[in-house]
Coordinates of C-alpha atoms and ligand atoms in Angstrom, one line a residue:
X295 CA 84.1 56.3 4.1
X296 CA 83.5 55.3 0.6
X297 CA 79.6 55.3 0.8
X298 CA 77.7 54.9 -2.7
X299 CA 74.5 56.7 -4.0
X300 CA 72.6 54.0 -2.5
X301 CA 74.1 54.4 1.0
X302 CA 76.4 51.2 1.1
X303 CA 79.4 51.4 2.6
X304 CA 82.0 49.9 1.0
X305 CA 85.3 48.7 3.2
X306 CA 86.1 45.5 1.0
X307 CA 88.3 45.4 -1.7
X308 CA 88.7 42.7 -4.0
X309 CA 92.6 42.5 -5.9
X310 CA 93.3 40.7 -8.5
X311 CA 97.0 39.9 -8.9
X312 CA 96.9 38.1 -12.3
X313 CA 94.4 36.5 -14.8
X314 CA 97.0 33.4 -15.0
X315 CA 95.9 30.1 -14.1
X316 CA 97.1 26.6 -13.1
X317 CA 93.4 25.3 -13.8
X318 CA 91.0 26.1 -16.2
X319 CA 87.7 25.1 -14.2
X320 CA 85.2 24.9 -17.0
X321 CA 82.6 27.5 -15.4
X322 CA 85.6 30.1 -15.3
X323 CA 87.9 29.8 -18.1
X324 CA 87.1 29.8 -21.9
X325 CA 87.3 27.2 -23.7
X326 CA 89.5 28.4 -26.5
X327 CA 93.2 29.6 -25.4
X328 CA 92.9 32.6 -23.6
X329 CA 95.6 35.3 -23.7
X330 CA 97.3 35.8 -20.4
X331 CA 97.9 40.1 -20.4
X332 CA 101.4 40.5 -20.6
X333 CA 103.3 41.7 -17.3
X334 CA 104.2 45.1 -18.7
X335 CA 99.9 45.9 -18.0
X336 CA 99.6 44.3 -14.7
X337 CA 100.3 46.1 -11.9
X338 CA 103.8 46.0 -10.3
X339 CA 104.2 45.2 -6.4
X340 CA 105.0 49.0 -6.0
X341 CA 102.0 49.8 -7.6
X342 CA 99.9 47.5 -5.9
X343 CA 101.0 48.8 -2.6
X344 CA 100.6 52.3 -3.3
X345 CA 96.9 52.2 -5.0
X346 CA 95.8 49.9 -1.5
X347 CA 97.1 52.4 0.3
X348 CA 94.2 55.3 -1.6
X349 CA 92.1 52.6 -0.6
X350 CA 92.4 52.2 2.8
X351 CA 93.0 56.2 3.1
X352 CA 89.4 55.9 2.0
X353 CA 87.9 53.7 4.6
X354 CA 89.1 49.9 3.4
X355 CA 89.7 47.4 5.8
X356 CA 89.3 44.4 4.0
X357 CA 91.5 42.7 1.4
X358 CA 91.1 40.1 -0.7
X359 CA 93.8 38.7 -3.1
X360 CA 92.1 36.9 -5.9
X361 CA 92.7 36.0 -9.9
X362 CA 93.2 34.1 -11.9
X363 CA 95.2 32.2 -9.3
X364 CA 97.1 34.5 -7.2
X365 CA 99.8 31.9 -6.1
X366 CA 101.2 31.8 -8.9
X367 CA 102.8 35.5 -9.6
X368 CA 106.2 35.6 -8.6
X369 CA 105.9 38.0 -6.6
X370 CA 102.9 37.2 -4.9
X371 CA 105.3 36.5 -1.8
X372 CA 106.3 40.1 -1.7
X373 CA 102.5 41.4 -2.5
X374 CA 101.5 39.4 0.7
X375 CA 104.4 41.0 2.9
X376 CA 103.7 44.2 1.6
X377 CA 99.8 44.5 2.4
X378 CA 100.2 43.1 5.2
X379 CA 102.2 45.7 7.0
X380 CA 98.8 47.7 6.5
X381 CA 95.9 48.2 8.8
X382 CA 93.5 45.6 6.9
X383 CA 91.9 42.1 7.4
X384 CA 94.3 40.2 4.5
X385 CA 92.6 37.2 2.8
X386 CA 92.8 35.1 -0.1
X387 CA 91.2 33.5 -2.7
X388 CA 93.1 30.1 -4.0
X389 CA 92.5 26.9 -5.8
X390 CA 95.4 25.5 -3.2
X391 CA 97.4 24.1 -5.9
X392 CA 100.3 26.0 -4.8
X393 CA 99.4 26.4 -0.6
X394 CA 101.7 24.2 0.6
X395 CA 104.8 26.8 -0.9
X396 CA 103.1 29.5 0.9
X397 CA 101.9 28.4 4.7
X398 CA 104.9 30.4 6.0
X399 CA 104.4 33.3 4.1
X400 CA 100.6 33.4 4.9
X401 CA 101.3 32.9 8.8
X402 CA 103.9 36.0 8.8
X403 CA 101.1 38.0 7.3
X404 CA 98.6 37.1 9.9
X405 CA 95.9 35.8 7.5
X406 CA 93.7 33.4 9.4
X407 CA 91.3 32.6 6.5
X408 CA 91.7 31.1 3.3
X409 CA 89.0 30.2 0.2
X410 CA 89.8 27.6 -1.5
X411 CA 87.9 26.6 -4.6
X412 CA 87.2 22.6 -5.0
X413 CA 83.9 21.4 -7.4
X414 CA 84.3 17.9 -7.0
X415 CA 85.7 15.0 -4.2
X416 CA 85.9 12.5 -6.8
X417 CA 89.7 13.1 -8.4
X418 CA 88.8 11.8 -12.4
X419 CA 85.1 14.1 -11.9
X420 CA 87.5 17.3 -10.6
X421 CA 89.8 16.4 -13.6
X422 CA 86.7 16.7 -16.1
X423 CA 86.5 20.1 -14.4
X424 CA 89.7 22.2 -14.0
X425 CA 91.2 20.0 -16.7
X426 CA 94.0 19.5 -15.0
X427 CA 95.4 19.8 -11.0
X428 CA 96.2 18.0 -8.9
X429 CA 93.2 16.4 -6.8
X430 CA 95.5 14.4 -4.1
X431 CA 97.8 18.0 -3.8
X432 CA 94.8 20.0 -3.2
X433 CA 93.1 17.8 -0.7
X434 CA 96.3 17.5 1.2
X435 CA 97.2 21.0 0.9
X436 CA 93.4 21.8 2.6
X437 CA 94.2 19.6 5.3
X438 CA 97.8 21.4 5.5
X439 CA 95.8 24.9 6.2
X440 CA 93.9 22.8 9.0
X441 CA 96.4 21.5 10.4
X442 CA 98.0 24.8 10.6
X443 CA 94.6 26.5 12.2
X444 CA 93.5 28.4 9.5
X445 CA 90.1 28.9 9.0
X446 CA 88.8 27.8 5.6
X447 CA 86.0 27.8 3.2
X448 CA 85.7 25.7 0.2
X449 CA 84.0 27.1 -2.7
X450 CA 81.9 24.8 -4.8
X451 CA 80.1 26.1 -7.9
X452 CA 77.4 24.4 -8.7
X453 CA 76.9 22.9 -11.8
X454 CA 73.9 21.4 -13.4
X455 CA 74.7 18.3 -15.6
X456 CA 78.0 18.9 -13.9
X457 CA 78.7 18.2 -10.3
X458 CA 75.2 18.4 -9.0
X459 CA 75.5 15.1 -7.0
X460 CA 78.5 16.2 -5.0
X461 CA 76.7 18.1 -2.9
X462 CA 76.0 15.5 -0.1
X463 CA 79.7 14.8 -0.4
X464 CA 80.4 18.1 0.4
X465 CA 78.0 17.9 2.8
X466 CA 79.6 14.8 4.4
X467 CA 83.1 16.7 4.3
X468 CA 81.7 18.8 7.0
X469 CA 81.1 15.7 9.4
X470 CA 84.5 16.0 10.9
X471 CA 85.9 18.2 9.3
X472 CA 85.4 22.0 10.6
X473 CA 85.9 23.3 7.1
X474 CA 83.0 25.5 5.4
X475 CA 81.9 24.7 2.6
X476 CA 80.2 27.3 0.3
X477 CA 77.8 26.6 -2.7
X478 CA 77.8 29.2 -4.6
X479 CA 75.1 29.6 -8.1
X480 CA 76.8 29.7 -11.3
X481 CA 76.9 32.8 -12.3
X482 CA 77.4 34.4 -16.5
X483 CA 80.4 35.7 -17.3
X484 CA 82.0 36.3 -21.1
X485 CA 82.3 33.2 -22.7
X486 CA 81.4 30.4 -19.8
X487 CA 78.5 29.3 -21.5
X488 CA 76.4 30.2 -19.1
X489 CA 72.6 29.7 -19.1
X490 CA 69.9 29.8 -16.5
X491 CA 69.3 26.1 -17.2
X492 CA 72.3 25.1 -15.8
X493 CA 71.9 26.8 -12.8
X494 CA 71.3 24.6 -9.5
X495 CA 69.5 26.9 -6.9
X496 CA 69.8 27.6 -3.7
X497 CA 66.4 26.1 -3.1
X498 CA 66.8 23.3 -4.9
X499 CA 70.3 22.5 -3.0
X500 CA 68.3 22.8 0.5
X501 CA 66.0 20.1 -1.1
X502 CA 68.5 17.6 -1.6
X503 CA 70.0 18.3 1.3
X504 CA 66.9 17.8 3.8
X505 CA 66.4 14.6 2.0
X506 CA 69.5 13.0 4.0
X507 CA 70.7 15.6 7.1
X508 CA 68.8 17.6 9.6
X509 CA 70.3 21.2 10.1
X510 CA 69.7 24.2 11.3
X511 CA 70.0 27.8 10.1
X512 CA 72.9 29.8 11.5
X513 CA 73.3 33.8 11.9
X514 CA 74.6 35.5 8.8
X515 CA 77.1 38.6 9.5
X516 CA 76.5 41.5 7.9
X517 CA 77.5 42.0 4.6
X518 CA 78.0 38.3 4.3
X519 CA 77.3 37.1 0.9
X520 CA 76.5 33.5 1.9
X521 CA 72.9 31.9 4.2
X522 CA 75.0 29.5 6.7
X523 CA 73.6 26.1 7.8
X524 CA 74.8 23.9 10.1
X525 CA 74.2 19.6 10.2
X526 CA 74.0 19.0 13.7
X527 CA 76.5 17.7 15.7
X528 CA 78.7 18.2 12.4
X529 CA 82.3 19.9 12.8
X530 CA 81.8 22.3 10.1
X531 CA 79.0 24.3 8.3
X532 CA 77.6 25.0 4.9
X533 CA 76.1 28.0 2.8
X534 CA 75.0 29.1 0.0
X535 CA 76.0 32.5 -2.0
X536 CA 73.0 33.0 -4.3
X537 CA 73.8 35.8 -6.6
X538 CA 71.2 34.3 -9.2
X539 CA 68.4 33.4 -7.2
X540 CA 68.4 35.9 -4.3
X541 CA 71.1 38.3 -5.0
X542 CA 72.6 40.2 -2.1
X543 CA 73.0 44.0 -3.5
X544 CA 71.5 45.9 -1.1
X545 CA 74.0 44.6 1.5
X546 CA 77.2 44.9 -1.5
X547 CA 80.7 46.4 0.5
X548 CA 83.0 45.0 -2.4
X549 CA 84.9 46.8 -4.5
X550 CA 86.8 45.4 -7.1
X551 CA 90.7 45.9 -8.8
X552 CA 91.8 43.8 -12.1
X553 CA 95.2 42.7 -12.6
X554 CA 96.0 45.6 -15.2
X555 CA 94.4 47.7 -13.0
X556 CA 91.2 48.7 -13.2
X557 CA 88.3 49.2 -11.3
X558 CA 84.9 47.9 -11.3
X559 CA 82.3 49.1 -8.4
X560 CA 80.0 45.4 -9.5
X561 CA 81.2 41.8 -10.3
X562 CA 78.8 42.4 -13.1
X563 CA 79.4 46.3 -14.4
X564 CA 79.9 47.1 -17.3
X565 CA 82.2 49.9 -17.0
X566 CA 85.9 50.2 -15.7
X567 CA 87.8 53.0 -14.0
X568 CA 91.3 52.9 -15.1
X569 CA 93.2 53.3 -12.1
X570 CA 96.6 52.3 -12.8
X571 CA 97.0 54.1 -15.7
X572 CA 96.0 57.7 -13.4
X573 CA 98.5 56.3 -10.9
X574 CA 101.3 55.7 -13.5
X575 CA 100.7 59.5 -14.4
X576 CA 100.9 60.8 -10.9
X577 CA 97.1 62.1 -11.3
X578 CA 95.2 61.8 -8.2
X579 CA 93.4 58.6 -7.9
X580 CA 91.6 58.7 -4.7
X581 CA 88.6 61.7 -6.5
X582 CA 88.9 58.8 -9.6
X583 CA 87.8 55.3 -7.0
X584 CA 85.1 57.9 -5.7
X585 CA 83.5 58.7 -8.7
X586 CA 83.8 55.1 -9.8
X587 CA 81.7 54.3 -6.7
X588 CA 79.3 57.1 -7.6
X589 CA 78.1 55.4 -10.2
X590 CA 77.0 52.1 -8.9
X591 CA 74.2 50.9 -9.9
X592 CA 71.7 49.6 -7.2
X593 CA 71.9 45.8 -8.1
X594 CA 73.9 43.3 -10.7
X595 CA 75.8 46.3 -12.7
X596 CA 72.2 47.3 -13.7
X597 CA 71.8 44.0 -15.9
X598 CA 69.3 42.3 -13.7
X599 CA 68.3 39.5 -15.9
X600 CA 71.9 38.8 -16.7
X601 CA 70.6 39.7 -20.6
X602 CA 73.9 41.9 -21.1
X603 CA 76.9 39.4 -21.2
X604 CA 79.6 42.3 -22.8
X605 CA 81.7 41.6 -19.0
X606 CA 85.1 40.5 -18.5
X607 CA 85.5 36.6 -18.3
X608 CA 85.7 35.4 -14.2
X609 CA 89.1 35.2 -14.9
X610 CA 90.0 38.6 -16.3
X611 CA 88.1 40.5 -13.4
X612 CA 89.1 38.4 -10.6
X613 CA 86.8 36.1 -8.1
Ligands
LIG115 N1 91.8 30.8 -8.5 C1 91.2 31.2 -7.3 C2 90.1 30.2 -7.0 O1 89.7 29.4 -7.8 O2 89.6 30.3 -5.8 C3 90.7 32.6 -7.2 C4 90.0 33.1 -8.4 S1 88.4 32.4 -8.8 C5 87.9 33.3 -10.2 C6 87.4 33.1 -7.4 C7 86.1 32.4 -7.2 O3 85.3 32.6 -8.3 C8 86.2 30.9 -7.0 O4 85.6 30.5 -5.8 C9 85.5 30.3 -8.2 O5 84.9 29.1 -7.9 C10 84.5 31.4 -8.5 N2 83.9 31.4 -9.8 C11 84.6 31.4 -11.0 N3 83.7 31.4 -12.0 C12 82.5 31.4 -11.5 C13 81.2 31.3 -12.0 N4 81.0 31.3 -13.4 N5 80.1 31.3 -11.2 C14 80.3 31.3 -9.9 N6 81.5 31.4 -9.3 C15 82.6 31.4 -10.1
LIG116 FE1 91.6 29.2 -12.1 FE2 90.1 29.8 -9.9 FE3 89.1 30.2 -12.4 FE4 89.5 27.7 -11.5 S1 88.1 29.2 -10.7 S2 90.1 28.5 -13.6 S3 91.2 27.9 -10.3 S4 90.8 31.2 -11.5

């Protein structure tokens, strides 16, 4: 079991499959042209499969597929097929621009939960947003993973100034609709722009929902990043991930792999453990993710004021 200084388990991993994106949602992506890394440093499907594999030797149950978007590798078909043939929990992380190519493909693999990021219900505001996408595609292809029984959540990060007063809309969604819908802080990462200022808390989101809908608090699972609510008598729920105003470290399972391969114990460490490049050289890289672990700090990378922004952008590390 991969168990930390700190006594946290960790069973989740978190896989990046590219730092490529069909959207470039203005809290993610810099503004100024990013450089996609070129395919010769990401990992290959082989390689993919055989560093998951260290992974799970070592207690991991969980995966997550994440990016950049992960739809839209090649391969990303094969990646699916292949990880799923192992003893995990396969999930993924998708702004559902490309779902509807993939329902099949997800079904064979027996995942039965998707994320899908949306920040707005209003097609010119989600425009303003990812700057570009397809808002009709995305809607349908949410009600496509309904309609096929998966289970889905709907990320929305909150925006001051931004999308703010989508919330009840969101909020609305859930009416018939069993969807679950996630609000989740804006968090710093290089180059977003970030600032506390334009942070909407978690608090501040209860407010202005209790001004319109009575709800109740549901039970969180453990290890569950998000405080669940329910509207009654609605089909689907709501929650809140509040890494800036009540982060959830002490609870942290997730480990982290970028596309080119490299480790990172925190969303918000500093440092990297270069994994793919060990594998590539036959070394031995199950002492490496260990040591990596080892030196997890207790809470936010050790940068609990956020002061230190020298991290990866969102995109580059993978959601
Ligand atoms: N492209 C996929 C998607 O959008 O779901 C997967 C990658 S994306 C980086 C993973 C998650 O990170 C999304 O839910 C996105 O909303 C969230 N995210 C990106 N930048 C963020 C930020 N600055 N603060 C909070 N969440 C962020
Ligand atoms: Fe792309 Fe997801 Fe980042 Fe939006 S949040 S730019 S969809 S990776």
């Amino acid at each position: 079991m991969l168990t930390d200084t700190f006594g946290r388990k960790h069973n989740y991993l978190r896989i990046s499959l590219t730092d490529a994106c069909n959207l470039r949602c203005l809290y993610c992506m810099p503004n100024e042209k990013m450089a996609v890394t070129p395919s010769s440093k990401l990992m290959k499907v082989d390689e993919i499969v055989g560093i998951t594999k260290a992974f799970v030797k070592l207690g991991v149950t969980k995966i997550r597929l994440t990016g950049g978007e992960p739809l839209v590798r090649n391969d990303a078909r094969q990646i699916i097929q292949q990880l799923s043939k192992l003893p995990v929990e396969l999930t993924t992380s998708t702004n559902a621009v490309l779902v509807n190519e993939y329902i099949d493909v997800f079904k064979e693999a027996n995942i039965s939960s998707v994320n899908v990021s949306l920040d707005s219900l209003n097609a010119d505001e989600f425009f303003v947003i990812t700057k570009r996408g397809d808002f009709k595609k995305i809607l349908g292809n949410i009600y496509l993973l309904l309609a096929n029984n998966f289970k889905v959540k709907v990320n929305m990060v909150v925006v001051k100034g931004v999308n703010e007063h989508a919330i009840l809309d969101f909020i609305n969604w859930t009416k018939d609709f069993p969807l679950d819908v996630r609000f989740i802080e804006f968090m710093p990462f290089a180059e977003n722009k970030w600032d506390r200022s334009k942070v909407v808390s978690y608090v501040e989101m209860l407010d202005v929902i209790s001004t319109c809908y009575a709800f109740e608090k549901l039970r969180d699972e453990p290890n569950d990043t998000a405080k669940k609510y329910q509207v009654k008598n609605h089909a689907g729920t709501f929650a809140f991930i509040t890494t800036i105003t009540q982060p959830f470290c002490s609870s942290c399972n997730r480990l982290r792999l970028t596309a080119d391969g490299k480790m990172k114990n925190c969303l918000f460490s500093q440092g990297e453990t270069d994994i793919l490049g060990a594998y590539r050289r036959g070394e031995d890289i199950k002492s490496l993710i260990i040591s990596c672990l080892k030196d997890k700090k207790e809470a936010l990378g050790g940068n609990p004021n956020f002061a230190v922004t020298e991290n990866r952008s969102m995109i580059k590390i993978g959601g």
